[in-house]
Short mmCIF file of N, CA and C and ligand atoms in Angstrom, two decimals:
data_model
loop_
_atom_site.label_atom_id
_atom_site.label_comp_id
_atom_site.label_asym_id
_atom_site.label_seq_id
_atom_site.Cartn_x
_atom_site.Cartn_y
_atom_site.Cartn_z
N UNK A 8 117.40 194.58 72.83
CA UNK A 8 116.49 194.38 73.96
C UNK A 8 115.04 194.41 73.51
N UNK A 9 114.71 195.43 72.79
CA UNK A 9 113.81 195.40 71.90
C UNK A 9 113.13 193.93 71.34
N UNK A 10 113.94 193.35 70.40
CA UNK A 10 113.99 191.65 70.16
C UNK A 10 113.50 190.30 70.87
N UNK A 11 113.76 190.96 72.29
CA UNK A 11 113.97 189.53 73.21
C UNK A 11 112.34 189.54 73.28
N UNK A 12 111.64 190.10 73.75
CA UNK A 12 110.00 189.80 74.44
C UNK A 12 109.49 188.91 72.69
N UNK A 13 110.20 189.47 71.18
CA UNK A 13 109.44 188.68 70.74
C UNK A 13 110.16 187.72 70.19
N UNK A 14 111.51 187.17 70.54
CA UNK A 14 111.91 186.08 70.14
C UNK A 14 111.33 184.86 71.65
N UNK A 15 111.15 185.57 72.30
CA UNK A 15 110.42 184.69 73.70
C UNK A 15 108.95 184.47 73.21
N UNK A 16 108.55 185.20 72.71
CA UNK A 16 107.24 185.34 72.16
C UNK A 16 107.24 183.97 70.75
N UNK A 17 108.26 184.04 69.77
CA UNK A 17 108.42 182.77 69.12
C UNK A 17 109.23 181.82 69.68
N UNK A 18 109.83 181.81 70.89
CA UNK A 18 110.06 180.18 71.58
C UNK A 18 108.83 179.83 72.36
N UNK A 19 108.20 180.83 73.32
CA UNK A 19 107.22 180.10 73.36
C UNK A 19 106.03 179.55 72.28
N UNK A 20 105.59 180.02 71.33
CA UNK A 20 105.24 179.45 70.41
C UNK A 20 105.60 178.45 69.53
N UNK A 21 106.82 178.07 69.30
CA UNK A 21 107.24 177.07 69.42
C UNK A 21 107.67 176.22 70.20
N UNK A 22 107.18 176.12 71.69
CA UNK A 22 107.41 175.20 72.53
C UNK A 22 106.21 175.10 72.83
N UNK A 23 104.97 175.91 72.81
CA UNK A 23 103.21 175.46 72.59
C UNK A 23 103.33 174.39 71.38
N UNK A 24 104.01 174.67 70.33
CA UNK A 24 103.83 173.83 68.82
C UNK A 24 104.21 172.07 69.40
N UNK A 25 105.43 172.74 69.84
CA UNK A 25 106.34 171.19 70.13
C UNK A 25 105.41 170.40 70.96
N UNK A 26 104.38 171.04 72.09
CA UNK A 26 103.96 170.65 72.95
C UNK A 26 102.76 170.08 72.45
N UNK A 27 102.40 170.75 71.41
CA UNK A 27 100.90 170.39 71.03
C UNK A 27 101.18 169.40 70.35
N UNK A 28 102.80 169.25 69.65
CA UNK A 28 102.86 168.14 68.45
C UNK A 28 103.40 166.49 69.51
N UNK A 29 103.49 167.15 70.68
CA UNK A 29 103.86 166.14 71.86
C UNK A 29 102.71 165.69 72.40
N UNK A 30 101.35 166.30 72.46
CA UNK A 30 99.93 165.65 72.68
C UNK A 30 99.82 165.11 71.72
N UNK A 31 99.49 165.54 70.23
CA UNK A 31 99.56 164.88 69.29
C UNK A 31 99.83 163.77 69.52
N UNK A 32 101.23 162.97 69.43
CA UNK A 32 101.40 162.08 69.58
C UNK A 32 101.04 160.93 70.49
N UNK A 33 101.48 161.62 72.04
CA UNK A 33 100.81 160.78 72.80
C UNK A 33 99.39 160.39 72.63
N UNK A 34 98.47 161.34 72.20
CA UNK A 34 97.29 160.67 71.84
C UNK A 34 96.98 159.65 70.51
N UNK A 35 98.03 160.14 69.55
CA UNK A 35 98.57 158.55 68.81
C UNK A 35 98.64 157.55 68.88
N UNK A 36 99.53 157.60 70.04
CA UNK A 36 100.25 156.31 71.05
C UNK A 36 99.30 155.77 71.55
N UNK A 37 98.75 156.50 72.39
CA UNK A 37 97.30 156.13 73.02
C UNK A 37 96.65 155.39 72.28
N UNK A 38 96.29 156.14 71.23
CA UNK A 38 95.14 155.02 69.93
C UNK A 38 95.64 154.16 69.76
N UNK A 39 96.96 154.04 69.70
CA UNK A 39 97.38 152.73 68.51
C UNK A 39 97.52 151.81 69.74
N UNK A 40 97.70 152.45 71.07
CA UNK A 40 98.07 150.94 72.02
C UNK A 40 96.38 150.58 72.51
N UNK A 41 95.68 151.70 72.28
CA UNK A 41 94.36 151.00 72.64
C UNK A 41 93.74 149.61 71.81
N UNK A 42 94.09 150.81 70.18
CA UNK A 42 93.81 149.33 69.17
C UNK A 42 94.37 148.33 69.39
N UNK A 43 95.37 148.15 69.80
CA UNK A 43 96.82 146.62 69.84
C UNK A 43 95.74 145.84 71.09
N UNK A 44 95.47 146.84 72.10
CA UNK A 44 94.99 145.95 72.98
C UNK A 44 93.48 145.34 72.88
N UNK A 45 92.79 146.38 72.13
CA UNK A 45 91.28 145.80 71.77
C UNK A 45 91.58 144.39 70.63
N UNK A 46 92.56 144.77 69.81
CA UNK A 46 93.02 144.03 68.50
C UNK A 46 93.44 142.18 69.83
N UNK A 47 94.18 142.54 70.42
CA UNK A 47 94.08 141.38 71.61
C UNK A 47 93.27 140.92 72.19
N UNK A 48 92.50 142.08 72.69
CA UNK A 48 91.12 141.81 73.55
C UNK A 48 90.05 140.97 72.43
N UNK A 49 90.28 140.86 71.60
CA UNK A 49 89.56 140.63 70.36
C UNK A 49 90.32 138.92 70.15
N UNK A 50 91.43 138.68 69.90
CA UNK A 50 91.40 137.74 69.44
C UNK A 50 91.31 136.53 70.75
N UNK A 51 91.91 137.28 72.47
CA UNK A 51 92.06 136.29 73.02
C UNK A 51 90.30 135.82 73.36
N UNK A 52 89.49 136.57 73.19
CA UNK A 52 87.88 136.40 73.36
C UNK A 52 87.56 135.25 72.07
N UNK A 53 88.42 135.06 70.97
CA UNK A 53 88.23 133.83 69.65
C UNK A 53 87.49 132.71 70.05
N UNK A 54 86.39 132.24 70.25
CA UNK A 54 85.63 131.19 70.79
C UNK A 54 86.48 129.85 70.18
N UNK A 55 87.49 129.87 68.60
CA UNK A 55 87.85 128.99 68.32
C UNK A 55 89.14 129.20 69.01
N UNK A 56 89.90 127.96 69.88
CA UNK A 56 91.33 128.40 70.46
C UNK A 56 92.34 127.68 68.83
N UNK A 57 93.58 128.41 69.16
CA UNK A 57 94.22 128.06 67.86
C UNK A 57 95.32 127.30 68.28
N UNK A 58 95.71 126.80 70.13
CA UNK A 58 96.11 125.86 70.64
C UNK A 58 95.69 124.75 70.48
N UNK A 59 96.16 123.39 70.43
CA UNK A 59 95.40 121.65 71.13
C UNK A 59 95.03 122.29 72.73
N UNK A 60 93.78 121.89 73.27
CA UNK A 60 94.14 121.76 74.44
C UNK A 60 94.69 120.51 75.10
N UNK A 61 95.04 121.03 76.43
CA UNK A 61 95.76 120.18 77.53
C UNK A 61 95.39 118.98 77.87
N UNK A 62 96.54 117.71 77.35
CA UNK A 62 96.09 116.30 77.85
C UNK A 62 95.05 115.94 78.65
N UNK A 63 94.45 115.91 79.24
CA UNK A 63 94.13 115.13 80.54
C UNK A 63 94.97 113.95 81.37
N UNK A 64 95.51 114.61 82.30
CA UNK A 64 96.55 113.57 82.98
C UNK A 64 96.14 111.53 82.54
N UNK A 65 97.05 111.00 82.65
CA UNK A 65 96.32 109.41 82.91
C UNK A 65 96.34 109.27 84.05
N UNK A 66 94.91 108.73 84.52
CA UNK A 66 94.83 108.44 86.03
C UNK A 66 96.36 107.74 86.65
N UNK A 67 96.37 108.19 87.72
CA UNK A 67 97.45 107.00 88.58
C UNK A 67 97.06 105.75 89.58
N UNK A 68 95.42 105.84 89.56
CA UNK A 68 95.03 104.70 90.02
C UNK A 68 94.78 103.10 89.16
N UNK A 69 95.06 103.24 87.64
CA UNK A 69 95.13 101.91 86.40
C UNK A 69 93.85 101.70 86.98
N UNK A 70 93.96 101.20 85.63
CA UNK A 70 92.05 100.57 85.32
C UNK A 70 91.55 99.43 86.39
N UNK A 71 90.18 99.74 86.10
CA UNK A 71 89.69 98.80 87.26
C UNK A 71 89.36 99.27 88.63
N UNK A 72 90.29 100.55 88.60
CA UNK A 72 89.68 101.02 90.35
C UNK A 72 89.29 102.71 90.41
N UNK A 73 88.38 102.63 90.95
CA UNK A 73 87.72 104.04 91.06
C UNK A 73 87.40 104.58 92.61
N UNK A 74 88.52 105.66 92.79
CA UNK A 74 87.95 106.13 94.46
C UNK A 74 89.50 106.08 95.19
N UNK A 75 89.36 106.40 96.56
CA UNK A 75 90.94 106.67 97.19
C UNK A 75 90.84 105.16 97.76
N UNK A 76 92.13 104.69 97.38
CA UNK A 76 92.76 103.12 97.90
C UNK A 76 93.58 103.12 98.89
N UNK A 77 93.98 104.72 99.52
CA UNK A 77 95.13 104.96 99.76
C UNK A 77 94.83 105.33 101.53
N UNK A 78 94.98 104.80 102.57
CA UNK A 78 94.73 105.43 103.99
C UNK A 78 94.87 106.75 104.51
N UNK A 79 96.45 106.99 103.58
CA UNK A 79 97.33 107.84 103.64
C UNK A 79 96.27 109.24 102.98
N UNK A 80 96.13 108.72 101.83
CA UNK A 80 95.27 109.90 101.12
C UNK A 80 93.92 110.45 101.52
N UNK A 81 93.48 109.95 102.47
CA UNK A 81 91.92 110.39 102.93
C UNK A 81 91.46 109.43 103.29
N UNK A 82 89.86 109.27 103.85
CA UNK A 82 88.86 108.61 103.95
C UNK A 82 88.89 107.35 102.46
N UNK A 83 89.31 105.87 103.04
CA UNK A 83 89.31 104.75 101.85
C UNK A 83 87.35 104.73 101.55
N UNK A 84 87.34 104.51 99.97
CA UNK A 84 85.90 104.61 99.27
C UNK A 84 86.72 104.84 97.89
N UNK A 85 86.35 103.11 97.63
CA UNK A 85 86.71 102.72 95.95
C UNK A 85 85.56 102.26 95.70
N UNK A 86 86.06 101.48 94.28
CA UNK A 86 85.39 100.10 93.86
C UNK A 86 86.39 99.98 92.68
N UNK A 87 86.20 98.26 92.86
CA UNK A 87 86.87 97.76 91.89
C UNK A 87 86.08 97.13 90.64
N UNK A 88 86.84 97.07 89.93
CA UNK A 88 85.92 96.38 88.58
C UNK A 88 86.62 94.72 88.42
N UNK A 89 85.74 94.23 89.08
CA UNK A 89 85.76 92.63 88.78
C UNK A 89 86.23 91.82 87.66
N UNK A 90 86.22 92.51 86.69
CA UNK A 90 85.75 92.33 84.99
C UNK A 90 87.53 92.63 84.59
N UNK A 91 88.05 93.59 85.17
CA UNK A 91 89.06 94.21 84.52
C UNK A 91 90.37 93.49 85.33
N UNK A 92 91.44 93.11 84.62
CA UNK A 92 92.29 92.01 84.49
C UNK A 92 93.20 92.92 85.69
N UNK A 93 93.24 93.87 86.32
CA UNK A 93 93.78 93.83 87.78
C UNK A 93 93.22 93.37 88.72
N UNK A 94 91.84 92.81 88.22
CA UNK A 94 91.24 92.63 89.88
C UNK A 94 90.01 91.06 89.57
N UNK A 95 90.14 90.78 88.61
CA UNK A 95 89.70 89.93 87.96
C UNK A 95 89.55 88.47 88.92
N UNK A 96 90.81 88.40 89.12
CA UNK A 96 91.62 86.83 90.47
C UNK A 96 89.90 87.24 91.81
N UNK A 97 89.47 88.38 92.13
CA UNK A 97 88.48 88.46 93.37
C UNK A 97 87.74 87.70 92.92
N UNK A 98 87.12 86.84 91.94
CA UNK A 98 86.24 86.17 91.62
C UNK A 98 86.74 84.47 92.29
N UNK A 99 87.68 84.30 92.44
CA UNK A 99 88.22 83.01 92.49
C UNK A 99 89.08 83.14 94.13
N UNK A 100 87.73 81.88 94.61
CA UNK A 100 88.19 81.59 95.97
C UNK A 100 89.89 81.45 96.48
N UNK A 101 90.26 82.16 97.54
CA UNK A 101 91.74 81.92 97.82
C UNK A 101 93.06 82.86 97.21
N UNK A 102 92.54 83.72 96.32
CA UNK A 102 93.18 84.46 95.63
C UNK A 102 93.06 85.99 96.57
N UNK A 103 94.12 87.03 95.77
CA UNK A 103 93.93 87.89 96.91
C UNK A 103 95.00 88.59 96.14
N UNK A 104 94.57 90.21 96.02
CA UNK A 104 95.09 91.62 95.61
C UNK A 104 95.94 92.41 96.35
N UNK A 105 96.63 93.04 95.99
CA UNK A 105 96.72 94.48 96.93
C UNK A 105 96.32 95.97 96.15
N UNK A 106 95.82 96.65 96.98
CA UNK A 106 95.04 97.79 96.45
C UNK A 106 95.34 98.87 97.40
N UNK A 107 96.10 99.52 96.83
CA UNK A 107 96.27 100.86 97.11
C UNK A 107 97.38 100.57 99.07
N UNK A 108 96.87 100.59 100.03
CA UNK A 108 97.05 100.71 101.60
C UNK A 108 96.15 99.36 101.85
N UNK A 109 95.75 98.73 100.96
CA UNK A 109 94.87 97.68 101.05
C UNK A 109 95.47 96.14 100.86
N UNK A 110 94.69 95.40 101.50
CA UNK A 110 94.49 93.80 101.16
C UNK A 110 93.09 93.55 100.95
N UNK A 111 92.99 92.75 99.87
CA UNK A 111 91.75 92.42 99.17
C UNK A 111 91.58 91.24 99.09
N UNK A 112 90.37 89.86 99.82
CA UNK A 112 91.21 88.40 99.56
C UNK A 112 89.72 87.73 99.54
N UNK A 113 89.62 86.75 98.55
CA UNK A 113 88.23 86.07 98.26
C UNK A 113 88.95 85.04 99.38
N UNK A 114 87.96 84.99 100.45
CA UNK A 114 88.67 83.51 101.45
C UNK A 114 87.74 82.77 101.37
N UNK A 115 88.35 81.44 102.17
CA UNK A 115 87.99 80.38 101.43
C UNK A 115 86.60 80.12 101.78
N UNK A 116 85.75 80.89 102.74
CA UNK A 116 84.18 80.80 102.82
C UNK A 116 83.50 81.80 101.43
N UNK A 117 84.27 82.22 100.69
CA UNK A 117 83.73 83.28 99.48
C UNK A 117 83.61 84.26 99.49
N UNK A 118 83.39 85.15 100.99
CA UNK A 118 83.70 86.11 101.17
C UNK A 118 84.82 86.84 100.65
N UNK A 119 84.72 88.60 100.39
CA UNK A 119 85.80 89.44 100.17
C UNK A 119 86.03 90.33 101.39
N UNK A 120 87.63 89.66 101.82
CA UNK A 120 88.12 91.00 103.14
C UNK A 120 88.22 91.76 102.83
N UNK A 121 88.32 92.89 103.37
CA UNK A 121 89.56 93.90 103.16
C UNK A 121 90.15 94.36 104.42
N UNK A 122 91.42 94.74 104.17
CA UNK A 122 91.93 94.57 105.18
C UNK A 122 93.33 95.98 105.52
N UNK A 123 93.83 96.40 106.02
CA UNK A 123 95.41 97.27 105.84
C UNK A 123 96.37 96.03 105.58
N UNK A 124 97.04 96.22 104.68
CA UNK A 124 98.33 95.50 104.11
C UNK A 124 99.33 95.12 104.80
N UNK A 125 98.88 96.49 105.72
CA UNK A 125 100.31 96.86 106.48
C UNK A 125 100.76 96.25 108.08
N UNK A 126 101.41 95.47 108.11
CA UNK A 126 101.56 94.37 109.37
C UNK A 126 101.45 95.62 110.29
N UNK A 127 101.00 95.01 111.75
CA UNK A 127 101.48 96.11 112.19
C UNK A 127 102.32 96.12 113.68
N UNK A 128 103.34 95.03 113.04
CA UNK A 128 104.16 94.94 114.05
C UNK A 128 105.65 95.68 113.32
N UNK A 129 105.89 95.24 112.32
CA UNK A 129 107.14 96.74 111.98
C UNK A 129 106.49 96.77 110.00
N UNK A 130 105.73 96.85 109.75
CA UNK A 130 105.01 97.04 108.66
C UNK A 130 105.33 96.60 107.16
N UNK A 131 105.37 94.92 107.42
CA UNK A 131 105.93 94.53 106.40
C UNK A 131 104.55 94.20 105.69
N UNK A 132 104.29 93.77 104.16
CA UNK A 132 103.16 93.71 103.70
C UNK A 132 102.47 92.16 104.10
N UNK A 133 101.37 92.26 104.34
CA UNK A 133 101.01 90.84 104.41
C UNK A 133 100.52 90.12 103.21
N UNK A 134 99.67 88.97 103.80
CA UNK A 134 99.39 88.05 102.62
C UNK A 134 98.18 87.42 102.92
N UNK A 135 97.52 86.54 102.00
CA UNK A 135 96.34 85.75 102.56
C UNK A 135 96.91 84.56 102.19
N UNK A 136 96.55 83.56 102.92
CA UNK A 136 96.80 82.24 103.14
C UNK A 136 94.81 81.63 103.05
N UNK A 137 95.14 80.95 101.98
CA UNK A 137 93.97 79.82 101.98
C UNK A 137 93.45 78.98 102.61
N UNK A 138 94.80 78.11 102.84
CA UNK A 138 94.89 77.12 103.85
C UNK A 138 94.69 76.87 105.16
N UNK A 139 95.44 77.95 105.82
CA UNK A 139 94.92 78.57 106.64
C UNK A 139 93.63 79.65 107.15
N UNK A 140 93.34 80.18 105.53
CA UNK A 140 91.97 81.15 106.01
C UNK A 140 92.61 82.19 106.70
N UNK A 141 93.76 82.63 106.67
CA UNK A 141 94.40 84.22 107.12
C UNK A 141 95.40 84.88 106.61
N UNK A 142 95.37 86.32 107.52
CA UNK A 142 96.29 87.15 106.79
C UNK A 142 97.61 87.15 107.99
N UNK A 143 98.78 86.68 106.85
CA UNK A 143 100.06 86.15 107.55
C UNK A 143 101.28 86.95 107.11
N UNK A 144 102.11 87.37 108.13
CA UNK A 144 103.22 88.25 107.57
C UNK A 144 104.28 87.36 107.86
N UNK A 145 105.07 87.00 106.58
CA UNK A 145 105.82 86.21 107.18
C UNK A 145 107.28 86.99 107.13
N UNK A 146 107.32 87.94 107.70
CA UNK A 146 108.81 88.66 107.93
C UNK A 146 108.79 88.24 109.80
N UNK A 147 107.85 87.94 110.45
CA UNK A 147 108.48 87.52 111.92
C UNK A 147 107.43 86.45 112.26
N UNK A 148 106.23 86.31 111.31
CA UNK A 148 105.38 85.19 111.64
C UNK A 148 104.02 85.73 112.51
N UNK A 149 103.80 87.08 112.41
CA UNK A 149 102.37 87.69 112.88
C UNK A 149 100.87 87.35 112.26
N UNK A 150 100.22 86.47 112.54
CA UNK A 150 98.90 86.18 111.98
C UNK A 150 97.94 86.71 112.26
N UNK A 151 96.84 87.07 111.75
CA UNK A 151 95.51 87.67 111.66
C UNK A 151 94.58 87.00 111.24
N UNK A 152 93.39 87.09 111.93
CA UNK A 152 91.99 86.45 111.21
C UNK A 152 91.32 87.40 109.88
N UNK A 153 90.51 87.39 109.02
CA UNK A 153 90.64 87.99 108.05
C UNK A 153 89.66 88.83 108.08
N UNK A 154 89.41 89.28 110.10
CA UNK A 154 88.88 90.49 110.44
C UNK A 154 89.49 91.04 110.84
N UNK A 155 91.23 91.00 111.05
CA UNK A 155 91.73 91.61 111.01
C UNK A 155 92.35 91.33 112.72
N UNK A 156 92.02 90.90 113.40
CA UNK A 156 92.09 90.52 114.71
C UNK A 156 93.49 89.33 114.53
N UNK A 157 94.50 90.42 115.74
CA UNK A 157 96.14 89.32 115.62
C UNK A 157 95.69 87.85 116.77
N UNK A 158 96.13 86.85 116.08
CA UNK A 158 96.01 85.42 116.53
C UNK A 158 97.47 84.92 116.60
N UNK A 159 98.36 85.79 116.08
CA UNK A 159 99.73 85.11 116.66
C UNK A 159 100.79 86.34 116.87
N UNK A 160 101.39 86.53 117.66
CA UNK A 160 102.31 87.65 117.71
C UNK A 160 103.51 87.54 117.20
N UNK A 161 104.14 88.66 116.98
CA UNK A 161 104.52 89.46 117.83
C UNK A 161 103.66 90.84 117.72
N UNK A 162 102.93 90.86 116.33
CA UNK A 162 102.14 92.05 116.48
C UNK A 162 101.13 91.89 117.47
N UNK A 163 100.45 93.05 118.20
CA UNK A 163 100.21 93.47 118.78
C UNK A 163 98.86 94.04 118.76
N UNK A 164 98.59 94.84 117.52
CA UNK A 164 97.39 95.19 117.06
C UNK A 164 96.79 94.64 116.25
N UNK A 165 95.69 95.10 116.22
CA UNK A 165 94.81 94.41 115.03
C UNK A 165 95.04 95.27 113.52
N UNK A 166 94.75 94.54 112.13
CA UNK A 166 94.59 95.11 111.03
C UNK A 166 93.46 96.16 111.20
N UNK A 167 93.53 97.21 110.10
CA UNK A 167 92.53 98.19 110.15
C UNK A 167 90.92 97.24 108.67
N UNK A 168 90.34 97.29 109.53
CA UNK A 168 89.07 96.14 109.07
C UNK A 168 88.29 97.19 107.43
N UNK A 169 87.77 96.46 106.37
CA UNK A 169 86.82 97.95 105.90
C UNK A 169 85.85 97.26 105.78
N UNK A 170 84.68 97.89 105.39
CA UNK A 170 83.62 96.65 104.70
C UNK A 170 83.51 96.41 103.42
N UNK A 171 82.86 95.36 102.99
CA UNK A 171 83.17 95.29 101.44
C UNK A 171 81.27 94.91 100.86
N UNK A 172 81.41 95.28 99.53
CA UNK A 172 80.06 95.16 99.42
C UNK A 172 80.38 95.01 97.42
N UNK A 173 79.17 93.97 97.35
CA UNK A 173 79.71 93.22 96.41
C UNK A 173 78.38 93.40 95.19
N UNK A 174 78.51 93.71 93.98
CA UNK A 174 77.04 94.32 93.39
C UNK A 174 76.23 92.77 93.01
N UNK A 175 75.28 93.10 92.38
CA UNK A 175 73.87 91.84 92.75
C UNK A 175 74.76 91.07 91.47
N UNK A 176 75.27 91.71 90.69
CA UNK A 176 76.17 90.97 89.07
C UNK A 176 77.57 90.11 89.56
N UNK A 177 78.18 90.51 90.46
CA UNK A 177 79.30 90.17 91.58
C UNK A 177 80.36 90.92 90.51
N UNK A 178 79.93 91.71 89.67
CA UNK A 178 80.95 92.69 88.79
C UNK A 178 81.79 93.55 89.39
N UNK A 179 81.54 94.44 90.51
CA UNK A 179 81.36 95.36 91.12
C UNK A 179 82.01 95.34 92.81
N UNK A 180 83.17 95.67 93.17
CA UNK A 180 83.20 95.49 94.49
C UNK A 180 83.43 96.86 95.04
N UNK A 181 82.16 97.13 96.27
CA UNK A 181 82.97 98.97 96.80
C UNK A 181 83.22 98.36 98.05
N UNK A 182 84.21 99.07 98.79
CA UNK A 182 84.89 99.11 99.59
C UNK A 182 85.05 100.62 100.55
N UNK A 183 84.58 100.15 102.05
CA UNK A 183 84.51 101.49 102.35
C UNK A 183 84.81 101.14 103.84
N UNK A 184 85.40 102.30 104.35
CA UNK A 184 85.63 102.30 105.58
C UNK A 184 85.07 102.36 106.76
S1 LIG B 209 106.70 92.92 110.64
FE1 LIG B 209 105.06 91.52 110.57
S2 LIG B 209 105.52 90.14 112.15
FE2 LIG B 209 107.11 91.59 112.28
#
């Protein structure tokens, strides 16, 4: 009985030891995960990256057009590039594009329409006619003037009209709603 107060006396001293050799460590741990993370903090801060960076998507509008073509997608505000072999034909009377939710048509006074594509009697695409000087759907025979105004039915409404504006070089066509 005698014994016990100092064998309690060396477990707790050896469970202060264990304990102290258990700070010990954790403050080890501590250091070494601080370093790992400064050692990180360090390289992801590398002004040089040791990746390629990331492609840059390719546009989905193809060359030649710059801006939304699309009705669907927002407020229409392009331009086309005259020059560039999608849109090239606007230079030459009677000829005629489609762009984006669009009709695009040099008619036969030289002017450039623009126009919605989209018939709007069950929404088949239209067309420009030279000969006539209009935009003609021929899935039921609905005609339009190439302001967009129906001159033969069965449609009903008119095309959606934009304005077009043409640069002083005739390089250049913007198109806006
Ligand atoms: S869909 Fe154009 S006339 Fe019917």
């Amino acid at each position: 009985m005698k014994n016990h107060p100092i064998i309690d006396q060396d477990q707790m001293k050896r469970g202060e030891f264990l304990r102290s050799l258990g700070m010990s460590s954790a403050a080890l741990m501590a250091f070494y995960c601080l370093g790992t993370t400064l050692t990180s903090c360090s390289k992801s801060s590398d002004p040089t990256p040791t990746t390629p960076p990331t492609p840059t998507p390719t546009p989905s509008t193809g060359t030649g057009l710059t801006g939304n073509a699309d009705a669907s997608q927002g407020t229409v505000n392009f331009t086309l590039d005259l020059k560039d072999a999608n849109y090239s034909k606007l230079k030459t009377v009677g000829q005629y594009v489609i762009v984006g939710s669009l009709i695009v048509a040099k008619t036969k006074a030289g002017s450039l329409a623009a126009l919605s594509k989209t018939c709007t009697h069950q929404g088949t695409q239209v067309e420009y006619r030279m000969a006539q000087d209009d935009i003609y759907c021929n899935n039921h025979g609905s005609t339009f003037s190439t302001t967009g105004v129906v001159l033969v039915t069965p449609a009903a409404k008119p095309l959606t009209q934009y304005k077009t504006a043409l640069s002083t070089d005739g390089n250049t066509l913007t198109v806006t709603t």
